[in-house]
Amino acid sequence: NLTQRLAKVVKTMRGEARLTEANTAEMLREVRLALLEADVALPAVREFIARVKEKAMGEEVIGSLTPGQALVGVVQAELAAIMGADLGPEASQLNFATQPPAIILMAGLQGAGKTTTVGKLAKYLREKKKKVLTVSTDVYRPAAIGQLQTVTAQAGADFFPSQATDKPVAIAQAALDYAKRHFHDVLIIDTAGRLGIDEAMMQEISALHAAVKPIETLFVVDAMLGQDAINTAKAFNDALPLTGVVLTKLDGDSRGGAALSVRHITGKPIKFAGVAEKLDGLEAFDPQRMANRILGMGDILALVEEARKGVDVEAAQDLAHKIKGGGKFDLNDFKAQIGQMKKMGGLSSLMDKLPAQLQQAASGANMDQADKQVRRMEGIINSMTPQERAKPELIKASRKRRIAAGAGVQVQEVNRMLSQFEQMQAMMKKLKGGGMMKMMRGMKG
Ligand code: GDP
Ligand code: MG
């Protein structure tokens, strides 16, 4: 029946069945730009694009998707996987599999959010009924020790006071000794950080690590750091056996590209996200959400829109107008419509807006056959004069013979095409102002 035939056309127009270098090149360029805009460092972008390519090539384009949209799906899934979705939910858990106290060492640049995060972790662990002790080895900034004392009190944890005149290793060892004697479950060691990476600071934190052998060494990094995150992550990853990452200041307006850079360099799970200055502003890291944020939902839509490029908006609106106004829908319009459908490369947008009935009919259609059918229909229409297209009723026997000869088909096929068109016209009238109108609006994107 007509519905099925139409559905077949729609299915054929959807374009290519598999992802290839050619039909994804443009979309991959857009993804690359989106990542760079999100401040992902270039080496991480390159690696990611290569991974996506490897995953995507040869993939079947399923259902009503265009190759571009299918690729966006691969990009999202792959980004989420890299963010840690494939590590499982345990990846964001802290490790306590040790003789207490479990020691957590905080590493990162000054201003990254280490001290704040110690307070947040202390609060989080207190809620889990852990006995927590904190200590600051930031002997360069007395105010930093006071800051830790304040947040520790707010968290309801214990604070080990340190003398700014002592050496960081000695302070940490004294705190560990105290924690053991007072049966603390967890000891969190806050450290100093410089504004930039510096050799002395790296040596100091390495020495701290060697002295207390923490079960968790968390690299705290500011999501707003952008491109620089990659160098910072590299320096800390080289100096310390990191066990995880805390990405802070995600409440800011950064897209969080730093997350991808840091994963690229360290391969370590991002365990927590800082989402506020307050102590309750700590969340388990959510890989899927991060992937969406990095890509930017708005940008994904833009990417999909990009895939529909080449659609002649004016012609689509014109056609929509005709239908809405009850204007005559002739074979010129039909020809234009077929041309547009082809230009869209994929009909997904149109497809999505088709009545459910049509979509259903399309799902089982034979692609090859439908493809041939559309080409033949197009051939027939092309063999008509503009006047014939405007007034199909002009097409009588002799014209039919001429058209059939021009298109290289039998006269019966011209007849069939014309009666199909008549049915379509009738359907268009029924749909006017309704489904079809929405469908056309969908086309202009
Ligand atoms: P440190 O030098 O690494 O110890 O960094 P601090 O913990 O002192 O934090 C530096 C600044 O960042 C402070 O003003 C914090 O309040 C702020 N900060 C830390 N984490 C977050 C966060 O997740 N969100 C927001 N908005 N601010 C944060
Ligand atoms: Mg600090």
PDB file of N, CA and C in Angstrom, residues 63-114:
ATOM      1  N   GLY A  63      18.377   2.090  12.514  1.00  0.00           N
ATOM      2  CA  GLY A  63      17.110   2.792  12.619  1.00  0.00           C
ATOM      3  C   GLY A  63      17.066   4.019  11.736  1.00  0.00           C
ATOM      4  N   SER A  64      16.588   5.099  12.313  1.00  0.00           N
ATOM      5  CA  SER A  64      16.323   6.266  11.494  1.00  0.00           C
ATOM      6  C   SER A  64      17.446   7.297  11.579  1.00  0.00           C
ATOM      7  N   LEU A  65      18.640   6.861  11.983  1.00  0.00           N
ATOM      8  CA  LEU A  65      19.725   7.833  12.161  1.00  0.00           C
ATOM      9  C   LEU A  65      20.435   8.147  10.856  1.00  0.00           C
ATOM     10  N   THR A  66      20.973   9.370  10.793  1.00  0.00           N
ATOM     11  CA  THR A  66      21.903   9.702   9.723  1.00  0.00           C
ATOM     12  C   THR A  66      23.272   9.227  10.192  1.00  0.00           C
ATOM     13  N   PRO A  67      24.246   9.084   9.271  1.00  0.00           N
ATOM     14  CA  PRO A  67      25.589   8.700   9.720  1.00  0.00           C
ATOM     15  C   PRO A  67      26.109   9.664  10.779  1.00  0.00           C
ATOM     16  N   GLY A  68      25.824  10.952  10.598  1.00  0.00           N
ATOM     17  CA  GLY A  68      26.289  11.949  11.565  1.00  0.00           C
ATOM     18  C   GLY A  68      25.728  11.709  12.950  1.00  0.00           C
ATOM     19  N   GLN A  69      24.445  11.422  12.996  1.00  0.00           N
ATOM     20  CA  GLN A  69      23.825  11.185  14.304  1.00  0.00           C
ATOM     21  C   GLN A  69      24.331   9.888  14.920  1.00  0.00           C
ATOM     22  N   ALA A  70      24.517   8.892  14.067  1.00  0.00           N
ATOM     23  CA  ALA A  70      25.049   7.622  14.561  1.00  0.00           C
ATOM     24  C   ALA A  70      26.428   7.847  15.163  1.00  0.00           C
ATOM     25  N   LEU A  71      27.209   8.705  14.533  1.00  0.00           N
ATOM     26  CA  LEU A  71      28.552   8.985  15.041  1.00  0.00           C
ATOM     27  C   LEU A  71      28.483   9.694  16.390  1.00  0.00           C
ATOM     28  N   VAL A  72      27.544  10.622  16.522  1.00  0.00           N
ATOM     29  CA  VAL A  72      27.399  11.310  17.810  1.00  0.00           C
ATOM     30  C   VAL A  72      27.148  10.286  18.911  1.00  0.00           C
ATOM     31  N   GLY A  73      26.378   9.271  18.587  1.00  0.00           N
ATOM     32  CA  GLY A  73      26.135   8.200  19.550  1.00  0.00           C
ATOM     33  C   GLY A  73      27.425   7.512  19.960  1.00  0.00           C
ATOM     34  N   VAL A  74      28.256   7.203  18.978  1.00  0.00           N
ATOM     35  CA  VAL A  74      29.546   6.562  19.267  1.00  0.00           C
ATOM     36  C   VAL A  74      30.415   7.499  20.107  1.00  0.00           C
ATOM     37  N   VAL A  75      30.413   8.784  19.741  1.00  0.00           N
ATOM     38  CA  VAL A  75      31.226   9.771  20.466  1.00  0.00           C
ATOM     39  C   VAL A  75      30.814   9.837  21.930  1.00  0.00           C
ATOM     40  N   GLN A  76      29.509   9.906  22.176  1.00  0.00           N
ATOM     41  CA  GLN A  76      29.021   9.993  23.558  1.00  0.00           C
ATOM     42  C   GLN A  76      29.397   8.758  24.361  1.00  0.00           C
ATOM     43  N   ALA A  77      29.165   7.607  23.772  1.00  0.00           N
ATOM     44  CA  ALA A  77      29.451   6.355  24.474  1.00  0.00           C
ATOM     45  C   ALA A  77      30.943   6.248  24.771  1.00  0.00           C
ATOM     46  N   GLU A  78      31.757   6.613  23.797  1.00  0.00           N
ATOM     47  CA  GLU A  78      33.201   6.490  23.942  1.00  0.00           C
ATOM     48  C   GLU A  78      33.728   7.490  24.974  1.00  0.00           C
ATOM     49  N   LEU A  79      33.182   8.678  24.944  1.00  0.00           N
ATOM     50  CA  LEU A  79      33.616   9.694  25.908  1.00  0.00           C
ATOM     51  C   LEU A  79      33.239   9.264  27.327  1.00  0.00           C
ATOM     52  N   ALA A  80      32.047   8.743  27.474  1.00  0.00           N
ATOM     53  CA  ALA A  80      31.626   8.255  28.787  1.00  0.00           C
ATOM     54  C   ALA A  80      32.534   7.112  29.247  1.00  0.00           C
ATOM     55  N   ALA A  81      32.890   6.244  28.311  1.00  0.00           N
ATOM     56  CA  ALA A  81      33.777   5.123  28.649  1.00  0.00           C
ATOM     57  C   ALA A  81      35.118   5.648  29.132  1.00  0.00           C
ATOM     58  N   ILE A  82      35.667   6.616  28.414  1.00  0.00           N
ATOM     59  CA  ILE A  82      36.962   7.181  28.811  1.00  0.00           C
ATOM     60  C   ILE A  82      36.854   7.908  30.146  1.00  0.00           C
ATOM     61  N   MET A  83      35.709   8.534  30.380  1.00  0.00           N
ATOM     62  CA  MET A  83      35.505   9.228  31.655  1.00  0.00           C
ATOM     63  C   MET A  83      35.425   8.246  32.814  1.00  0.00           C
ATOM     64  N   GLY A  84      35.234   6.969  32.498  1.00  0.00           N
ATOM     65  CA  GLY A  84      35.250   5.966  33.559  1.00  0.00           C
ATOM     66  C   GLY A  84      34.007   5.103  33.611  1.00  0.00           C
ATOM     67  N   ALA A  85      33.070   5.287  32.665  1.00  0.00           N
ATOM     68  CA  ALA A  85      31.846   4.493  32.685  1.00  0.00           C
ATOM     69  C   ALA A  85      32.157   3.002  32.596  1.00  0.00           C
ATOM     70  N   ASP A  86      33.275   2.673  31.924  1.00  0.00           N
ATOM     71  CA  ASP A  86      33.611   1.252  31.772  1.00  0.00           C
ATOM     72  C   ASP A  86      34.417   0.717  32.954  1.00  0.00           C
ATOM     73  N   LEU A  87      34.717   1.574  33.930  1.00  0.00           N
ATOM     74  CA  LEU A  87      35.470   1.111  35.104  1.00  0.00           C
ATOM     75  C   LEU A  87      34.535   0.532  36.163  1.00  0.00           C
ATOM     76  N   GLY A  88      33.246   0.809  36.017  1.00  0.00           N
ATOM     77  CA  GLY A  88      32.291   0.343  37.005  1.00  0.00           C
ATOM     78  C   GLY A  88      32.169   1.319  38.154  1.00  0.00           C
ATOM     79  N   PRO A  89      31.087   1.198  38.923  1.00  0.00           N
ATOM     80  CA  PRO A  89      30.822   2.163  39.990  1.00  0.00           C
ATOM     81  C   PRO A  89      31.831   2.101  41.143  1.00  0.00           C
ATOM     82  N   GLU A  90      32.525   0.978  41.301  1.00  0.00           N
ATOM     83  CA  GLU A  90      33.495   0.880  42.413  1.00  0.00           C
ATOM     84  C   GLU A  90      34.674   1.823  42.187  1.00  0.00           C
ATOM     85  N   ALA A  91      34.879   2.208  40.925  1.00  0.00           N
ATOM     86  CA  ALA A  91      36.042   3.035  40.607  1.00  0.00           C
ATOM     87  C   ALA A  91      36.047   4.353  41.374  1.00  0.00           C
ATOM     88  N   SER A  92      34.845   4.832  41.730  1.00  0.00           N
ATOM     89  CA  SER A  92      34.818   6.121  42.416  1.00  0.00           C
ATOM     90  C   SER A  92      34.805   5.958  43.940  1.00  0.00           C
ATOM     91  N   GLN A  93      34.937   4.725  44.405  1.00  0.00           N
ATOM     92  CA  GLN A  93      34.971   4.480  45.847  1.00  0.00           C
ATOM     93  C   GLN A  93      36.389   4.664  46.383  1.00  0.00           C
ATOM     94  N   LEU A  94      36.454   5.098  47.629  1.00  0.00           N
ATOM     95  CA  LEU A  94      37.766   5.171  48.276  1.00  0.00           C
ATOM     96  C   LEU A  94      38.142   3.773  48.766  1.00  0.00           C
ATOM     97  N   ASN A  95      39.411   3.519  48.720  1.00  0.00           N
ATOM     98  CA  ASN A  95      39.925   2.214  49.143  1.00  0.00           C
ATOM     99  C   ASN A  95      40.270   2.243  50.640  1.00  0.00           C
ATOM    100  N   PHE A  96      39.677   1.338  51.386  1.00  0.00           N
ATOM    101  CA  PHE A  96      39.995   1.264  52.825  1.00  0.00           C
ATOM    102  C   PHE A  96      40.609  -0.073  53.190  1.00  0.00           C
ATOM    103  N   ALA A  97      40.974  -0.849  52.166  1.00  0.00           N
ATOM    104  CA  ALA A  97      41.476  -2.195  52.416  1.00  0.00           C
ATOM    105  C   ALA A  97      42.902  -2.157  52.952  1.00  0.00           C
ATOM    106  N   THR A  98      43.025  -1.700  54.173  1.00  0.00           N
ATOM    107  CA  THR A  98      44.342  -1.613  54.796  1.00  0.00           C
ATOM    108  C   THR A  98      44.169  -1.606  56.311  1.00  0.00           C
ATOM    109  N   GLN A  99      45.276  -1.811  56.999  1.00  0.00           N
ATOM    110  CA  GLN A  99      45.294  -1.663  58.460  1.00  0.00           C
ATOM    111  C   GLN A  99      44.992  -0.199  58.786  1.00  0.00           C
ATOM    112  N   PRO A 100      43.993   0.098  59.624  1.00  0.00           N
ATOM    113  CA  PRO A 100      43.707   1.510  59.916  1.00  0.00           C
ATOM    114  C   PRO A 100      44.906   2.178  60.617  1.00  0.00           C
ATOM    115  N   PRO A 101      45.076   3.449  60.436  1.00  0.00           N
ATOM    116  CA  PRO A 101      44.201   4.311  59.643  1.00  0.00           C
ATOM    117  C   PRO A 101      44.506   4.228  58.144  1.00  0.00           C
ATOM    118  N   ALA A 102      43.444   4.309  57.338  1.00  0.00           N
ATOM    119  CA  ALA A 102      43.625   4.436  55.892  1.00  0.00           C
ATOM    120  C   ALA A 102      44.083   5.870  55.627  1.00  0.00           C
ATOM    121  N   ILE A 103      45.219   5.984  54.980  1.00  0.00           N
ATOM    122  CA  ILE A 103      45.780   7.327  54.770  1.00  0.00           C
ATOM    123  C   ILE A 103      45.423   7.845  53.384  1.00  0.00           C
ATOM    124  N   ILE A 104      44.912   9.067  53.357  1.00  0.00           N
ATOM    125  CA  ILE A 104      44.615   9.723  52.083  1.00  0.00           C
ATOM    126  C   ILE A 104      45.536  10.924  51.948  1.00  0.00           C
ATOM    127  N   LEU A 105      46.350  10.931  50.888  1.00  0.00           N
ATOM    128  CA  LEU A 105      47.271  12.047  50.641  1.00  0.00           C
ATOM    129  C   LEU A 105      46.701  12.913  49.520  1.00  0.00           C
ATOM    130  N   MET A 106      46.637  14.217  49.777  1.00  0.00           N
ATOM    131  CA  MET A 106      46.087  15.135  48.788  1.00  0.00           C
ATOM    132  C   MET A 106      47.220  15.812  48.020  1.00  0.00           C
ATOM    133  N   ALA A 107      47.156  15.767  46.697  1.00  0.00           N
ATOM    134  CA  ALA A 107      48.181  16.400  45.871  1.00  0.00           C
ATOM    135  C   ALA A 107      47.529  17.360  44.894  1.00  0.00           C
ATOM    136  N   GLY A 108      48.273  18.404  44.529  1.00  0.00           N
ATOM    137  CA  GLY A 108      47.716  19.335  43.541  1.00  0.00           C
ATOM    138  C   GLY A 108      48.292  20.732  43.719  1.00  0.00           C
ATOM    139  N   LEU A 109      48.059  21.554  42.712  1.00  0.00           N
ATOM    140  CA  LEU A 109      48.563  22.927  42.755  1.00  0.00           C
ATOM    141  C   LEU A 109      47.859  23.741  43.835  1.00  0.00           C
ATOM    142  N   GLN A 110      48.473  24.855  44.197  1.00  0.00           N
ATOM    143  CA  GLN A 110      47.844  25.773  45.138  1.00  0.00           C
ATOM    144  C   GLN A 110      46.566  26.325  44.512  1.00  0.00           C
ATOM    145  N   GLY A 111      45.517  26.341  45.288  1.00  0.00           N
ATOM    146  CA  GLY A 111      44.254  26.881  44.781  1.00  0.00           C
ATOM    147  C   GLY A 111      43.400  25.836  44.089  1.00  0.00           C
ATOM    148  N   ALA A 112      43.921  24.620  43.950  1.00  0.00           N
ATOM    149  CA  ALA A 112      43.159  23.575  43.256  1.00  0.00           C
ATOM    150  C   ALA A 112      41.905  23.198  44.046  1.00  0.00           C
ATOM    151  N   GLY A 113      42.011  23.337  45.366  1.00  0.00           N
ATOM    152  CA  GLY A 113      40.864  22.969  46.206  1.00  0.00           C
ATOM    153  C   GLY A 113      41.188  21.828  47.149  1.00  0.00           C
ATOM    154  N   LYS A 114      42.473  21.605  47.428  1.00  0.00           N
ATOM    155  CA  LYS A 114      42.878  20.483  48.298  1.00  0.00           C
ATOM    156  C   LYS A 114      42.278  20.619  49.694  1.00  0.00           C
TER     157      LYS A 114
END
